[in-house]
Tab-separated table of C-alpha atoms in Angstrom:
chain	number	residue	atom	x	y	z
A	23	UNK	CA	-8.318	-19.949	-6.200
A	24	UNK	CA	-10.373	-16.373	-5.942
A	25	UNK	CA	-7.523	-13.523	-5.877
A	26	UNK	CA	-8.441	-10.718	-3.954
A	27	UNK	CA	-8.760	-7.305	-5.873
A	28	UNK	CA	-5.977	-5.839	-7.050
A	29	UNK	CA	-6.569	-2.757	-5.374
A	30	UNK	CA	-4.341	-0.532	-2.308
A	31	UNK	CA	-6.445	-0.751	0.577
A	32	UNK	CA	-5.873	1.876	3.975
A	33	UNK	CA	-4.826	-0.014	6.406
A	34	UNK	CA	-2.498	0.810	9.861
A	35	UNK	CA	-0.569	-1.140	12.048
A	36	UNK	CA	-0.883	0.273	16.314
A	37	UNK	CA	1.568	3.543	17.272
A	38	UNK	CA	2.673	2.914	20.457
A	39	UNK	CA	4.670	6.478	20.329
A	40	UNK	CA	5.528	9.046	18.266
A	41	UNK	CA	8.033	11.914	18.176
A	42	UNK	CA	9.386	14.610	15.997
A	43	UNK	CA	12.521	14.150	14.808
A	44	UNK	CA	12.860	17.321	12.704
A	45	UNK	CA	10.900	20.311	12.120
A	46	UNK	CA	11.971	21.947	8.930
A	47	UNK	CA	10.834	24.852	6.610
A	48	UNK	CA	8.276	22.383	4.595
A	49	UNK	CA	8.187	18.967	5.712
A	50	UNK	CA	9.224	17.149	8.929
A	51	UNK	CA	10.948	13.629	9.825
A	52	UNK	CA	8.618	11.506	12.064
A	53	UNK	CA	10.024	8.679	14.228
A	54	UNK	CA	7.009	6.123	15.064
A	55	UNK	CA	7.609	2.898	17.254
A	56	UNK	CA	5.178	0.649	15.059
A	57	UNK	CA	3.697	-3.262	16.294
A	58	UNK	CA	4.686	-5.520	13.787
A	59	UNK	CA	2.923	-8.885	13.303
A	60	UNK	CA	4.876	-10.939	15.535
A	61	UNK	CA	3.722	-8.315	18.695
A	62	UNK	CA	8.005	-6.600	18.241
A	63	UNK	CA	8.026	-3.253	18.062
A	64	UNK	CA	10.145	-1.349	15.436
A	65	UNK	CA	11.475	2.674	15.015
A	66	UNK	CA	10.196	3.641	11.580
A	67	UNK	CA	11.653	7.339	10.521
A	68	UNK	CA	9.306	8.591	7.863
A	69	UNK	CA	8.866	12.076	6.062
A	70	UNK	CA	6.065	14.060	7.214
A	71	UNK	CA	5.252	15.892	3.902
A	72	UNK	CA	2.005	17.786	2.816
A	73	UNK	CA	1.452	16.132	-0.322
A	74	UNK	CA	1.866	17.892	-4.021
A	75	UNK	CA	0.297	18.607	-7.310
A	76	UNK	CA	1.284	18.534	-11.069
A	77	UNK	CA	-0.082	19.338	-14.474
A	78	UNK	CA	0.839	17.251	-17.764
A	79	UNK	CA	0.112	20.214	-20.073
A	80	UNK	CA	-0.379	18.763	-23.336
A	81	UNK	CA	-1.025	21.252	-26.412
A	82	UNK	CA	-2.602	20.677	-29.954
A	83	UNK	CA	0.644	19.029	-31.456
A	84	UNK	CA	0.618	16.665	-28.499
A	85	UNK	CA	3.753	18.798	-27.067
A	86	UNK	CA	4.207	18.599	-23.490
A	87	UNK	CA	4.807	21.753	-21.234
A	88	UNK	CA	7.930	21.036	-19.021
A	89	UNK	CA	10.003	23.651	-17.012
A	90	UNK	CA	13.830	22.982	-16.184
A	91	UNK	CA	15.249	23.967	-12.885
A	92	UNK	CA	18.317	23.450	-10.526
A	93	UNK	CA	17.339	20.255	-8.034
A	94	UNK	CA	20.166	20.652	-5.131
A	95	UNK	CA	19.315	17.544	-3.090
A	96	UNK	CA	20.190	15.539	-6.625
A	97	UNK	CA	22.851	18.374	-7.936
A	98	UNK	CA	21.181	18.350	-11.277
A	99	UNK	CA	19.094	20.667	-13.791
A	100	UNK	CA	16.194	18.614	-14.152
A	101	UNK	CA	13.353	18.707	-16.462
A	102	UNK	CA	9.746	18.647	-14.796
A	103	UNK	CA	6.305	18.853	-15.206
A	104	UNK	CA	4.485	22.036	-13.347
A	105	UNK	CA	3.890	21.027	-9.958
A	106	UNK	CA	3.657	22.731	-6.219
A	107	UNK	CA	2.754	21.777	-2.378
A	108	UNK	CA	-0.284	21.577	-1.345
A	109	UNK	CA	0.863	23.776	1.873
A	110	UNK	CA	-2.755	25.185	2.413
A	111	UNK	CA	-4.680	22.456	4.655
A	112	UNK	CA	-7.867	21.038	2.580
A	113	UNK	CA	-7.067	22.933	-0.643
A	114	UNK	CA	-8.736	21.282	-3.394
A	115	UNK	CA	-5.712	20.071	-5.492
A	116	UNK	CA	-7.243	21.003	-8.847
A	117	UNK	CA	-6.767	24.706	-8.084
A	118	UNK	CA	-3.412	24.364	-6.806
A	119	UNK	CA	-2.471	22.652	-10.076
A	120	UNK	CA	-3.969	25.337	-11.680
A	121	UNK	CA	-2.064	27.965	-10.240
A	122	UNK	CA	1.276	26.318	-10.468
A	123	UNK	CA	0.292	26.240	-14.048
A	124	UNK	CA	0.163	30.058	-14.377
A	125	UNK	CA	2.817	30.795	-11.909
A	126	UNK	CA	5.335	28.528	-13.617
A	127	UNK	CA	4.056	28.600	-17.493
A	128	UNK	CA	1.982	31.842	-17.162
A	129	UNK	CA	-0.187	29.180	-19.314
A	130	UNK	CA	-4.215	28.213	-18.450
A	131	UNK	CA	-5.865	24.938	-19.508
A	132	UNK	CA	-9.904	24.991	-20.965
A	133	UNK	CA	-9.882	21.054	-20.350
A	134	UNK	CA	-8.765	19.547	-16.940
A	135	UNK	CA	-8.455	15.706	-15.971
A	136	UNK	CA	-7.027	13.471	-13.086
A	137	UNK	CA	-4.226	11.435	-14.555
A	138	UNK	CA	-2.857	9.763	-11.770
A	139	UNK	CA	-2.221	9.477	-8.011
A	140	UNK	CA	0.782	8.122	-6.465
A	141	UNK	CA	3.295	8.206	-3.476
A	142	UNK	CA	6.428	9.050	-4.133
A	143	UNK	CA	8.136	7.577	-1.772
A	144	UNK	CA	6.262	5.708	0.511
A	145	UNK	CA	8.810	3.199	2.517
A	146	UNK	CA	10.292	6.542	3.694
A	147	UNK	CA	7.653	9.510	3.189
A	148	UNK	CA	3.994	10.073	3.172
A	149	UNK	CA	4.424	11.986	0.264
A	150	UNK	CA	1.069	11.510	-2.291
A	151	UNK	CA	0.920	13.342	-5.715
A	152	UNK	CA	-2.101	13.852	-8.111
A	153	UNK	CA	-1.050	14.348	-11.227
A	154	UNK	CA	-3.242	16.383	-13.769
A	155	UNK	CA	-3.694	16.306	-17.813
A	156	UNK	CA	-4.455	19.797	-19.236
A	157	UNK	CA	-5.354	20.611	-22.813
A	158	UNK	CA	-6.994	23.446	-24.627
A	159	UNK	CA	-3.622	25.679	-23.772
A	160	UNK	CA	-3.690	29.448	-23.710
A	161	UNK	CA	-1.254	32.005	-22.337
A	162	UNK	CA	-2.984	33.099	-18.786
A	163	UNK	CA	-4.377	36.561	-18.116
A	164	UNK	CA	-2.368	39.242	-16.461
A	165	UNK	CA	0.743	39.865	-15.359
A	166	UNK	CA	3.294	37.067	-14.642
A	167	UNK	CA	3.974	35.902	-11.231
A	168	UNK	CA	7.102	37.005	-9.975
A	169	UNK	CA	9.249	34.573	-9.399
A	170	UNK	CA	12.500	33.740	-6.804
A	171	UNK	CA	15.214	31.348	-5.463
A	172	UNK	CA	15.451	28.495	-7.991
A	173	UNK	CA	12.411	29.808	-10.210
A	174	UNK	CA	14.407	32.604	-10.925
A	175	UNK	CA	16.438	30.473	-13.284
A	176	UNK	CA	13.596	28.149	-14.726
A	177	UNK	CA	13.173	27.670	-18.004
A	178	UNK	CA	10.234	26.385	-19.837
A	179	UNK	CA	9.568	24.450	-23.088
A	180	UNK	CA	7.173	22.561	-25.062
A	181	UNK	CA	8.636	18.664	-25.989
A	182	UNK	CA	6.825	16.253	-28.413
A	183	UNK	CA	5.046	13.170	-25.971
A	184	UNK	CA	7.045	10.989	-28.265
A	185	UNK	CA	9.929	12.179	-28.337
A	186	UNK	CA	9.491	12.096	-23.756
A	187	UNK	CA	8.372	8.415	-23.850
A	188	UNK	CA	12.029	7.798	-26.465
A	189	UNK	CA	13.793	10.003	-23.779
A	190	UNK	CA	12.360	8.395	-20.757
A	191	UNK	CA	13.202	5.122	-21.711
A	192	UNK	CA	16.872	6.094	-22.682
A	193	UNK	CA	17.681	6.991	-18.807
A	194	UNK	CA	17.603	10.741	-19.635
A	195	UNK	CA	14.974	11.822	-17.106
A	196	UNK	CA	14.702	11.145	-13.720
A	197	UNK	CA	11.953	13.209	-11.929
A	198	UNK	CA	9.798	10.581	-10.710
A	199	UNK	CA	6.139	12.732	-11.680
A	200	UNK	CA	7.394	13.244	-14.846
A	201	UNK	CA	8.537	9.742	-15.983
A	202	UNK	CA	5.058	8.570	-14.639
A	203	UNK	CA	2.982	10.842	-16.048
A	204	UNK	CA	4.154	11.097	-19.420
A	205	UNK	CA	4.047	7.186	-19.771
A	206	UNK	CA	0.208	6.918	-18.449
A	207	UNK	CA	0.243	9.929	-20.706
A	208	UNK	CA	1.215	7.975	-23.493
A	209	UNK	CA	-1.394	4.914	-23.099
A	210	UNK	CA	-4.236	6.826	-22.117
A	211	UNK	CA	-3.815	9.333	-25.773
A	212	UNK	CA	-2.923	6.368	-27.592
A	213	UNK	CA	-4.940	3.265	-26.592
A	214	UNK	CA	-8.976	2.863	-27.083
A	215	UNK	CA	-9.305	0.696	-24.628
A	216	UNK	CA	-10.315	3.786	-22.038
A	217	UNK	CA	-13.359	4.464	-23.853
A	218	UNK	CA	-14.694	7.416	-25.681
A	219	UNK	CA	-12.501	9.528	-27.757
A	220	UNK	CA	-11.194	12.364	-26.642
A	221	UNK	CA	-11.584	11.168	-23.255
A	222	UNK	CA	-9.523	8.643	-22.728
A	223	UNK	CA	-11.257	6.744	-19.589
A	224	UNK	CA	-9.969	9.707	-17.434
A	225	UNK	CA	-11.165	10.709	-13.860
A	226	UNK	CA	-13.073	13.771	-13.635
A	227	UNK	CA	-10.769	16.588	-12.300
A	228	UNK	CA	-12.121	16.623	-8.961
A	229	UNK	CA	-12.381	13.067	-8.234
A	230	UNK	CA	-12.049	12.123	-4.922
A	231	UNK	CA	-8.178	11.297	-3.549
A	232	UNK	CA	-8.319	9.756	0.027
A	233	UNK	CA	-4.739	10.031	0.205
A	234	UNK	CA	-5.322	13.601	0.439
A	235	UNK	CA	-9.318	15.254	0.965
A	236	UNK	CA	-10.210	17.890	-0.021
A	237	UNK	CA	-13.836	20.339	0.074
């Protein structure tokens, strides 16, 4: 029996309307009346979001940059790799990362690759994220961005990869990017199976994301 590839494929079912539900600051909530196989049609309530960047900054002693901020929707402090919208239509992704990277950190990267893409959420919100691995850390040029609302009380630190993976697997993080990333983290620094060393089998930074183009 020939299994087809194990692969996501685009695909979409017919609209036969489509309203906004809610129009808020950053995202919106979509109601679509979606055909379903059997010819029914179904209200499907979605999140209408822009889509979002990280970096997994990852230093010489394989420490891991993370800022910790206040997360209201989940009432916690909540550790968290550098990460931002991407609110500017058609930005290319690898310069937004790279400015969330100064803005939060005040920190630039000489090395840059793609990591990973997901959706966060996707039975509820067309949320994709491209997640970034940075090395060759240095503090950034210039002044520091000034921060406000919840950045104002952010706090940054450098954690062992390790010591994340131990962590992650205890129940002691929950921010979905960051328990992703620092477990592909993890394989791809420690596993020769994705080729040359000190490359890890990587995408090139700017590899193409259809969930999200980009010039």
């Amino acid at each position: 029996m020939r299994r087809e590839p194990v692969v996501d494929s685009p695909e979409e079912w017919p609209v036969t309307a489509s309203r906004l539900s809610f129009h808020g600051k950053v995202w919106d909530i979509r109601t679509d009346d979606v055909v379903m196989p059997d010819g029914a049609t179904a209200a499907r309530d979605y999140q209408q979001h822009p889509g979002a960047v990280g970096v997994l900054a990852i230093d010489e002693e394989r420490r891991v940059l993370l800022v910790r901020q206040y997360r209201h929707p989940v009432r916690h402090r909540l550790w968290e790799l550098p990460a931002g919208l991407l609110d500017v239509p058609g930005e290319n992704p690898l310069h937004a990362a790279q400015r969330e990277l100064y803005e939060e950190a005040h920190t630039k990267a000489g090395e840059w690759r793609t990591l990973i893409d997901f959706y966060s959420s996707p039975g509820g919100s067309s949320e994709a994220l491209r997640i970034f691995l940075a090395r060759d850390l240095a503090e950034a040029d210039g002044e520091r961005f000034q921060a406000e609302h919840e950045e104002l009380d952010l706090q940054v630190d450098r954690i062992d990869l390790d010591e994340l993976v131990r962590l992650v697997l205890a129940g002691d993080l929950h921010n979905g990017a960051l328990v992703s990333s620092v477990l592909a983290a993890k394989v791809a620094l420690d596993s020769d199976v994705f080729g040359e060393a000190g490359r890890y089998g990587l995408r090139p930074a700017e590899a193409p994301w259809p969930a999200r183009p980009f010039e």
